[in-house]
PDB file of C-alpha atoms in Angstrom:
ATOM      1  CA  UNK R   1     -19.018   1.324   2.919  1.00  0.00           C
ATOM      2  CA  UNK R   2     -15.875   3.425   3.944  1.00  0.00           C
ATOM      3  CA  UNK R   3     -14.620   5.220   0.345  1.00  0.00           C
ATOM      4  CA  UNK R   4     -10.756   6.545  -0.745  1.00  0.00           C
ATOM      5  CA  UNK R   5     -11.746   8.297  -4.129  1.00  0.00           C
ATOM      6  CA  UNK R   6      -9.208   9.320  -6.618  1.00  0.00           C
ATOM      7  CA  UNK R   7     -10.891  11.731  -8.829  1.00  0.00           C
ATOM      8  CA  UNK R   8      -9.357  10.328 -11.925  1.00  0.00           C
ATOM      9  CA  UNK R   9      -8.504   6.702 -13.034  1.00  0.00           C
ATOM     10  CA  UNK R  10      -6.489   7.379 -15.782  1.00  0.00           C
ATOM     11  CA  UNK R  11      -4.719  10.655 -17.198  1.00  0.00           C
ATOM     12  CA  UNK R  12      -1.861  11.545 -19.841  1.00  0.00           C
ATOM     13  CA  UNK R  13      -0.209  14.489 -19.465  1.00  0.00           C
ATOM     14  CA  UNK R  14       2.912  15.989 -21.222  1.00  0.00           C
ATOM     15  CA  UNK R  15       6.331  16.986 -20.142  1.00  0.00           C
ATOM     16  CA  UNK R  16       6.267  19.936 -18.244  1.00  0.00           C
ATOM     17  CA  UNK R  17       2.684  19.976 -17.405  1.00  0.00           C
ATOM     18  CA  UNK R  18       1.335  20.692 -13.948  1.00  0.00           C
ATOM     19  CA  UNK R  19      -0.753  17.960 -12.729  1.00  0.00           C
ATOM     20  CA  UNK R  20      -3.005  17.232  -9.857  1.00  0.00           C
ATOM     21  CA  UNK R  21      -3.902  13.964  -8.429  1.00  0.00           C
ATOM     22  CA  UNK R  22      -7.151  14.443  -6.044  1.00  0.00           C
ATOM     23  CA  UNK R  23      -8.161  11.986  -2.971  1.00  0.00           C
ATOM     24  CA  UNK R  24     -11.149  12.538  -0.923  1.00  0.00           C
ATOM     25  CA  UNK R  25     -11.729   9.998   2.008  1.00  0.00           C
ATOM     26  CA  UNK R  26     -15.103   9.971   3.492  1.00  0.00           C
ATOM     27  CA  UNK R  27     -14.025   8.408   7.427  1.00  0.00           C
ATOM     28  CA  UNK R  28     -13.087  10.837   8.877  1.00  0.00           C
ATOM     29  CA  UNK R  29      -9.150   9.609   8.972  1.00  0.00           C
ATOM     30  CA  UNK R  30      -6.435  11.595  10.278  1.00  0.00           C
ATOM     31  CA  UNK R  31      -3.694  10.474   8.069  1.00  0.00           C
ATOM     32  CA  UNK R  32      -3.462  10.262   4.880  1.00  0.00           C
ATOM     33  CA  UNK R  33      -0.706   8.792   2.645  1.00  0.00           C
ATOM     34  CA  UNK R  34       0.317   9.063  -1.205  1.00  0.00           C
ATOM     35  CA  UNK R  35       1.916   6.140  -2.562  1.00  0.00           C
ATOM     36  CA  UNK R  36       3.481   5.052  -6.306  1.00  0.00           C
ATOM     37  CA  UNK R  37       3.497   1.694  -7.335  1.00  0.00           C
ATOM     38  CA  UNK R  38       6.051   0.458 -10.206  1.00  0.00           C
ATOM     39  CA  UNK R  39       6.213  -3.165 -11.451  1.00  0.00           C
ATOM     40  CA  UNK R  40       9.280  -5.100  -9.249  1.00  0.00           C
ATOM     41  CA  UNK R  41       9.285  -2.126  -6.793  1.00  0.00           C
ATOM     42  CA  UNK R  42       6.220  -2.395  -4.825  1.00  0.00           C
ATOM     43  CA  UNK R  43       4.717   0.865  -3.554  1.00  0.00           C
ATOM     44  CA  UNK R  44       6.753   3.418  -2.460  1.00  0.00           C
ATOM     45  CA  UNK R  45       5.835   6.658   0.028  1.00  0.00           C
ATOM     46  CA  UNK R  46       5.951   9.926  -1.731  1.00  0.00           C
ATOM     47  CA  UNK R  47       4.262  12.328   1.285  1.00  0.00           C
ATOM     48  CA  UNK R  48       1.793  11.492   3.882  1.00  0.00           C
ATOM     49  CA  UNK R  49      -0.253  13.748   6.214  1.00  0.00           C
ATOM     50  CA  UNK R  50      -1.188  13.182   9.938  1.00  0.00           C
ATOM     51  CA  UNK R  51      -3.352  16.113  10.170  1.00  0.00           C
ATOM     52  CA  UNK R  52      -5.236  19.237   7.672  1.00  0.00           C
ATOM     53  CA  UNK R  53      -2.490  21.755   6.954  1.00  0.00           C
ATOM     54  CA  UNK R  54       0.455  18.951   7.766  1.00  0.00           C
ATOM     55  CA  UNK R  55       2.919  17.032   5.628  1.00  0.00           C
ATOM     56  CA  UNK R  56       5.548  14.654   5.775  1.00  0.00           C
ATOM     57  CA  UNK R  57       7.848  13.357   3.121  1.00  0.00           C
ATOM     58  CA  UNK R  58       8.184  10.406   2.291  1.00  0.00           C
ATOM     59  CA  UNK R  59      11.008   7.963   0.225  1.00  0.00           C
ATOM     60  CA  UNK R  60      10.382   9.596  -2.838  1.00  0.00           C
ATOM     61  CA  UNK R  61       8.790  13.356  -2.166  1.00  0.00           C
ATOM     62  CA  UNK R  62      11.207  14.988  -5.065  1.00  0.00           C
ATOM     63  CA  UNK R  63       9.271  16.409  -8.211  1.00  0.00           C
ATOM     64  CA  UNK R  64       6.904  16.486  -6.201  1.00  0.00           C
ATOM     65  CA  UNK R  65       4.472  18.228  -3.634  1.00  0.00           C
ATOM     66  CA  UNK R  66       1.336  17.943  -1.529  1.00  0.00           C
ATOM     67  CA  UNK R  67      -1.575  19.813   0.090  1.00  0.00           C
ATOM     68  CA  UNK R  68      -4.186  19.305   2.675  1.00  0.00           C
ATOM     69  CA  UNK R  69      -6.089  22.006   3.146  1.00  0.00           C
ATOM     70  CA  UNK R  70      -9.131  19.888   4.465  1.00  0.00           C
ATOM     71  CA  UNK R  71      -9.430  16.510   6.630  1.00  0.00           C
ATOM     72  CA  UNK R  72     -10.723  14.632   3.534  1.00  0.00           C
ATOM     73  CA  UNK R  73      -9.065  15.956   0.749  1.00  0.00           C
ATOM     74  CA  UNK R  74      -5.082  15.261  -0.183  1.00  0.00           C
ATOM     75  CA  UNK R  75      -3.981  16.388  -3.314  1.00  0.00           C
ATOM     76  CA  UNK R  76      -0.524  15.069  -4.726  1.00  0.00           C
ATOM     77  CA  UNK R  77       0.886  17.730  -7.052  1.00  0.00           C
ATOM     78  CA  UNK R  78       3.590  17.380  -9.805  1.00  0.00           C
ATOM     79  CA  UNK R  79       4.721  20.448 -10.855  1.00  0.00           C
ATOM     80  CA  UNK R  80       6.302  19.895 -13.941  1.00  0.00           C
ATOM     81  CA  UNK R  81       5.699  15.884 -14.879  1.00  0.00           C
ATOM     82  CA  UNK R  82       8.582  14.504 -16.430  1.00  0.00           C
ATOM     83  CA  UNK R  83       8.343  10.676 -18.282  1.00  0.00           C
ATOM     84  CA  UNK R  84       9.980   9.243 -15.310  1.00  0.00           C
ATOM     85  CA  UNK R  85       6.756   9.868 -12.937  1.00  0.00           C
ATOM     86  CA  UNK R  86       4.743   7.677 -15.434  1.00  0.00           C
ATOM     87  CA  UNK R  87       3.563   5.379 -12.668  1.00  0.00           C
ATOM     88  CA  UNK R  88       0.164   4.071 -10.657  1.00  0.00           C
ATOM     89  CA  UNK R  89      -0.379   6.933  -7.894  1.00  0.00           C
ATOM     90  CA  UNK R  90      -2.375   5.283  -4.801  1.00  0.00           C
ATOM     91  CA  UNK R  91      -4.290   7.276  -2.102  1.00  0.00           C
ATOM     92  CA  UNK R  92      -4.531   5.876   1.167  1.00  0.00           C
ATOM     93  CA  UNK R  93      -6.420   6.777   4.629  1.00  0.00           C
ATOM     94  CA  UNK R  94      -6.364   5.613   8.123  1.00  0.00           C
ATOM     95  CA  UNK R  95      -6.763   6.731  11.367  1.00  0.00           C
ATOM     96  CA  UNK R  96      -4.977   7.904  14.735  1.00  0.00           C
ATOM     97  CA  UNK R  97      -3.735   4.770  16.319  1.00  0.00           C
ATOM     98  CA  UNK R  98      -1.162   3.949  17.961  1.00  0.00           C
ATOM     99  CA  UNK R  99       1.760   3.199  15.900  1.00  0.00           C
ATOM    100  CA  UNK R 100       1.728  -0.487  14.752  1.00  0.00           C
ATOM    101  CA  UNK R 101      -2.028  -0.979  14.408  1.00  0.00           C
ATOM    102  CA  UNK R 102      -2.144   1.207  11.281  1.00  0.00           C
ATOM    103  CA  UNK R 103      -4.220  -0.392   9.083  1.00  0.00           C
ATOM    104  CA  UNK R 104      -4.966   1.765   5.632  1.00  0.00           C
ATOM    105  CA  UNK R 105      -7.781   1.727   3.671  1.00  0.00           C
ATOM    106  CA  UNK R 106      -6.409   2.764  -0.211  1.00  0.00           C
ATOM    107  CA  UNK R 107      -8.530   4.333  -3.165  1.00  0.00           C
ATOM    108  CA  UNK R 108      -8.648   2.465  -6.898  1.00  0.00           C
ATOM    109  CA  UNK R 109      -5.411   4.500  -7.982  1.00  0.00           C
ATOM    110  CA  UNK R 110      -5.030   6.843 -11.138  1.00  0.00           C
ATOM    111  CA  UNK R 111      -2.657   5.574 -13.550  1.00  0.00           C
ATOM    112  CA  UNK R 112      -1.108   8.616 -15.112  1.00  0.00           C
ATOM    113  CA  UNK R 113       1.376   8.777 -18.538  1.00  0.00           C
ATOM    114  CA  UNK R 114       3.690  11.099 -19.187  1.00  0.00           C
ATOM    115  CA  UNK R 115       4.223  11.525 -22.928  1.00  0.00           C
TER     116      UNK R 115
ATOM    117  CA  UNK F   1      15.997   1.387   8.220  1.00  0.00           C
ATOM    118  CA  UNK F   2      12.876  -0.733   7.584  1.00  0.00           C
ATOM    119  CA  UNK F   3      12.714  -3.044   4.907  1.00  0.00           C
ATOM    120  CA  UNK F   4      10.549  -6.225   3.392  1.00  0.00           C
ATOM    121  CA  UNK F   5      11.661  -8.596   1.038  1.00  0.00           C
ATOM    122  CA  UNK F   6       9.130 -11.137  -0.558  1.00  0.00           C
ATOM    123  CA  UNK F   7       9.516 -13.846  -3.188  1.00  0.00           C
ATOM    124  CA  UNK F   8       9.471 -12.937  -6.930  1.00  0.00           C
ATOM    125  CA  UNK F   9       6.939 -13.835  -9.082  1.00  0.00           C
ATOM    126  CA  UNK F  10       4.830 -14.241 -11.005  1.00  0.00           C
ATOM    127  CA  UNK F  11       2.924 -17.581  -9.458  1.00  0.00           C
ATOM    128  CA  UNK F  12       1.131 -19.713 -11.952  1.00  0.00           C
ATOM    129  CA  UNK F  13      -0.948 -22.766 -10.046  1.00  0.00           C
ATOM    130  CA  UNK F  14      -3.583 -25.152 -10.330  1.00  0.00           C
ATOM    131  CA  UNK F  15      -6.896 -24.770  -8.696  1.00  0.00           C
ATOM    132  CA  UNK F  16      -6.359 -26.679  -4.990  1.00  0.00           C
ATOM    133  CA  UNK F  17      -2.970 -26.216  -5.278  1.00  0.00           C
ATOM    134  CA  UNK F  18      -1.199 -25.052  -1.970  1.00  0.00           C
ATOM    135  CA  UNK F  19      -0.023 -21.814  -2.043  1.00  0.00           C
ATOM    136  CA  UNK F  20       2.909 -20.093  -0.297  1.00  0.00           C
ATOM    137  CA  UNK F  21       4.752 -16.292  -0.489  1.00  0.00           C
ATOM    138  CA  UNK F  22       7.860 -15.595   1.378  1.00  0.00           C
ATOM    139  CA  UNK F  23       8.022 -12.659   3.075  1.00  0.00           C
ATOM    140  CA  UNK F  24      11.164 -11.403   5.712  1.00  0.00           C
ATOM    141  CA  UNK F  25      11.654  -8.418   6.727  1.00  0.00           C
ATOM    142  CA  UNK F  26      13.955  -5.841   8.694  1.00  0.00           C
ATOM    143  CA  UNK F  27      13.025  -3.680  11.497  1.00  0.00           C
ATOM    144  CA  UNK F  28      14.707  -1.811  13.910  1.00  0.00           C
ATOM    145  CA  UNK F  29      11.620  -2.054  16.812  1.00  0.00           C
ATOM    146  CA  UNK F  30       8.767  -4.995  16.937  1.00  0.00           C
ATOM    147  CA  UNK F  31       7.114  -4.265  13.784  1.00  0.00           C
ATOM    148  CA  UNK F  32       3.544  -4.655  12.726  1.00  0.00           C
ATOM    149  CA  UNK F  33       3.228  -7.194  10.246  1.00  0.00           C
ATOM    150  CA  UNK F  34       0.748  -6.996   6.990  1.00  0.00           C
ATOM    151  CA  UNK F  35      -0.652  -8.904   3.822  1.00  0.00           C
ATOM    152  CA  UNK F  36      -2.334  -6.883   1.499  1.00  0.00           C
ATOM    153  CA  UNK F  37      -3.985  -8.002  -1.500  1.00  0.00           C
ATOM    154  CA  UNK F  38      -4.493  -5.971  -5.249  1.00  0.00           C
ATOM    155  CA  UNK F  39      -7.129  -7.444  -7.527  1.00  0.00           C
ATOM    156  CA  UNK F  40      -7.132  -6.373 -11.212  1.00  0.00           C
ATOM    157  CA  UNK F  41      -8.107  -3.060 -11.441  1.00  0.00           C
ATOM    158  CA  UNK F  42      -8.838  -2.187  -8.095  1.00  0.00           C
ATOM    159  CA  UNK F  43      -6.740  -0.555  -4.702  1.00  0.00           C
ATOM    160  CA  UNK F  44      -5.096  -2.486  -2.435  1.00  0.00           C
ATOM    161  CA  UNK F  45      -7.172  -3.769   0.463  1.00  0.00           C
ATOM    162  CA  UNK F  46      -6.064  -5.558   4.061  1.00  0.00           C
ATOM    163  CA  UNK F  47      -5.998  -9.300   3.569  1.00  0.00           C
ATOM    164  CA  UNK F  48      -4.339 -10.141   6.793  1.00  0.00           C
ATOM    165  CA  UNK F  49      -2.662  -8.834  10.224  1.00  0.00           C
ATOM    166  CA  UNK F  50      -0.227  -9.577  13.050  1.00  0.00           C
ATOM    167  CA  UNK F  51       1.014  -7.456  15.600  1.00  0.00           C
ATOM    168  CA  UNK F  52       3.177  -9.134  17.944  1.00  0.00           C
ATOM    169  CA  UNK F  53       5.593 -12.427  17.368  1.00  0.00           C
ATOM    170  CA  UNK F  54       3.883 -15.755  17.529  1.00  0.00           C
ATOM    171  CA  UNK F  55       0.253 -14.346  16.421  1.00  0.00           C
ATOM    172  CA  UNK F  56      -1.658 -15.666  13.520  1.00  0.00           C
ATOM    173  CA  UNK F  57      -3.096 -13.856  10.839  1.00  0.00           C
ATOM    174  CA  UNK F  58      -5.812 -15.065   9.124  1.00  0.00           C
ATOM    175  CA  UNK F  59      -8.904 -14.481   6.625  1.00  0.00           C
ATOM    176  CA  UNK F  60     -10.313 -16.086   3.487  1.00  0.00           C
ATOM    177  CA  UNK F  61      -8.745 -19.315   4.133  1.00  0.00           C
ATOM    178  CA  UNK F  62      -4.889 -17.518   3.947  1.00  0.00           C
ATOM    179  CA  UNK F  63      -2.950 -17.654   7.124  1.00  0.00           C
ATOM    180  CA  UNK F  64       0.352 -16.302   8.385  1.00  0.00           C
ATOM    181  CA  UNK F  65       2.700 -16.393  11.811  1.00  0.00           C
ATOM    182  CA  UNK F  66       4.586 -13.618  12.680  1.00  0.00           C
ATOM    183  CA  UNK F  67       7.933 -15.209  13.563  1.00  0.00           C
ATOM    184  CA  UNK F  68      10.254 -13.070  14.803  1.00  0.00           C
ATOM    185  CA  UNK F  69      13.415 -15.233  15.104  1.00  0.00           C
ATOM    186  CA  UNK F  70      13.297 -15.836  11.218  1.00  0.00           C
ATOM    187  CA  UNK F  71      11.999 -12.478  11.012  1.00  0.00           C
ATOM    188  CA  UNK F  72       9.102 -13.552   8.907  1.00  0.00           C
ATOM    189  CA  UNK F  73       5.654 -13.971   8.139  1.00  0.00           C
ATOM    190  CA  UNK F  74       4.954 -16.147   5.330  1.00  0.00           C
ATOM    191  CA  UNK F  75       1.142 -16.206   3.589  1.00  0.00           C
ATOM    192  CA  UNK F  76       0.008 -19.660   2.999  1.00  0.00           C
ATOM    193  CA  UNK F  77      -3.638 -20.899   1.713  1.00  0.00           C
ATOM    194  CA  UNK F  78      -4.084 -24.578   1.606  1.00  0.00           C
ATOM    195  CA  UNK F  79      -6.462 -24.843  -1.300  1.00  0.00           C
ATOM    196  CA  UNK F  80      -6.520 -21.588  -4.307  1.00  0.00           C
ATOM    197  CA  UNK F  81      -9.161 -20.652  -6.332  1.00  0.00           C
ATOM    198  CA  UNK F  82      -9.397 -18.853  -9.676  1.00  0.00           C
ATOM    199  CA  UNK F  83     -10.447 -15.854  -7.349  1.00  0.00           C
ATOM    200  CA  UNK F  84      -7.280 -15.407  -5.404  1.00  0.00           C
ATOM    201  CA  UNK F  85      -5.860 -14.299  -8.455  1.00  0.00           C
ATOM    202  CA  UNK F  86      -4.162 -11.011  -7.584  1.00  0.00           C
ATOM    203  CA  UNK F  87      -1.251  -9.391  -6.162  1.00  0.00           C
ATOM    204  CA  UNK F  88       0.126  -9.895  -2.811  1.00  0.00           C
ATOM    205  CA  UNK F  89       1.773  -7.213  -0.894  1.00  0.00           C
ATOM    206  CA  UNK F  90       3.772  -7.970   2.488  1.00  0.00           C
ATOM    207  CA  UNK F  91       4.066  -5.029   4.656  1.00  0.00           C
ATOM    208  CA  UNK F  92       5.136  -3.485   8.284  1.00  0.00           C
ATOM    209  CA  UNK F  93       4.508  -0.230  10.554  1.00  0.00           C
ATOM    210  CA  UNK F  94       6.716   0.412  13.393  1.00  0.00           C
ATOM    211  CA  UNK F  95       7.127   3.033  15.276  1.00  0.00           C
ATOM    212  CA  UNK F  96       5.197   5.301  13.308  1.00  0.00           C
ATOM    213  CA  UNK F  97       2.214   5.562  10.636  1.00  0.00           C
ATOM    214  CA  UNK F  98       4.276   4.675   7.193  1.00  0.00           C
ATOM    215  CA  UNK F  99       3.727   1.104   5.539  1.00  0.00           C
ATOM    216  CA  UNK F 100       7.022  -0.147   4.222  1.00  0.00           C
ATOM    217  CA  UNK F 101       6.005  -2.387   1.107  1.00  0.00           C
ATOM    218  CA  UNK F 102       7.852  -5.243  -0.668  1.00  0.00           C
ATOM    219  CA  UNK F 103       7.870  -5.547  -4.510  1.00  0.00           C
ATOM    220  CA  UNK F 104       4.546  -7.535  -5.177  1.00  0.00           C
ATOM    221  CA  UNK F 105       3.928 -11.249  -5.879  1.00  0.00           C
ATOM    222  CA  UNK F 106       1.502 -12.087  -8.747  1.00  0.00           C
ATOM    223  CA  UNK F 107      -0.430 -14.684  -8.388  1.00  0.00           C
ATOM    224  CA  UNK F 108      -2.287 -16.502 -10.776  1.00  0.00           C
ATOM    225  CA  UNK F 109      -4.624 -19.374 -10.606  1.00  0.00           C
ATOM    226  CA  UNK F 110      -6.100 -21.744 -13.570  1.00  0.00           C
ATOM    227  CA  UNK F 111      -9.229 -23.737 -13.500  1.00  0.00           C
TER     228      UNK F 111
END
């Protein structure tokens, strides 16, 4: 069975802590997408990647930043967390096609509190 | 820019009720249409597909037409069971790789 895994379900950090949010995809995917979702605003696009070593931002890339230093791995960093980024981080995969047929294939999220 | 709107929730029904979520949605090419659904506790996951006006999306019993002069594509499922319980999620790609999202619909369904 094709596999998003975020390393961590659930953290709580504090205010001013650096934090990083880990995805590992095991399909072999090209792009790879980090999403927040907030009750009443759906999910929104922080930064996605098309390729290792490439980034894109998003709607929402500020406070924070991303790396992708291998095909499956995209890490979602937040450099100094702040209350507001409280939220339900989803990981997402999918591969080279042609615009349109982009079908994504999204990890369990991590549901991380800032106190 | 791109944009989809769906209906509010939450949606409380009756097993073998008929279910219905409004989606529209702005694009400024011909837009790949999506329903995704989010079960408690887990990622969201592909319920259905359309990529050109006029095509039919279907799977588990839900259905939906991509119609492009009421720029929609509206999920409907004839009969519900306690296990479509979840959230819905209408979506679009166009001319690139992003998924633009709505809000959500929450769905629940009572024996």
């Amino acid at each position: 069975d094709v596999k998003v895994t975020q390393s961590s379900r659930y953290l709580v950090k504090r205010t001013g802590e650096k934090v990083f949010l880990e995805c590992v995809q095991d399909m072999d995917h090209e792009n790879m997408f980090w999403y927040r979702q907030d009750p009443g605003l759906g999910l929104r696009l922080i930064y996605f990647s098309y390729d290792v070593k490439m980034k894109e931002k998003g709607d929402i890339p500020e406070g924070y930043s991303v790396s992708r230093e291998k095909k499956e791995r995209f890490s979602l960093i937040l450099e100094s967390a702040s209350t507001n980024q409280t939220s339900m981080y989803l990981c997402a995969s999918s591969f080279w096609v042609p615009p349109g047929a982009n079908v994504l294939t999204f990890g369990a999220g991590s549901r991380l509190t800032v106190l | 820019g791109n944009s989809v709107t769906q209906m509010e929730g939450p949606v409380t029904l009756s097993e073998e009720a008929f279910l219905t979520i409004n989606c529209t949605y702005t694009a400024t090419g011909y837009p790949s249409l999506f329903w995704y659904v989010q079960y408690p506790g887990e990622g969201l996951q592909l319920l259905l597909k359309a990529t050109k006006a006029d095509d039919k999306g279907s799977n588990k019993g839900f259905e939906a037409t991509y119609r492009k002069e009421t720029t929609s594509f509206h999920l409907e499922k004839g009969s519900v069971q306690v296990s479509d319980s979840a959230v819905y999620f209408c979506a679009l790609s166009d001319r690139d790789y992003k998924l633009s999202f709505g809000a959500g619909t929450t769905v629940t369904v009572r024996a």
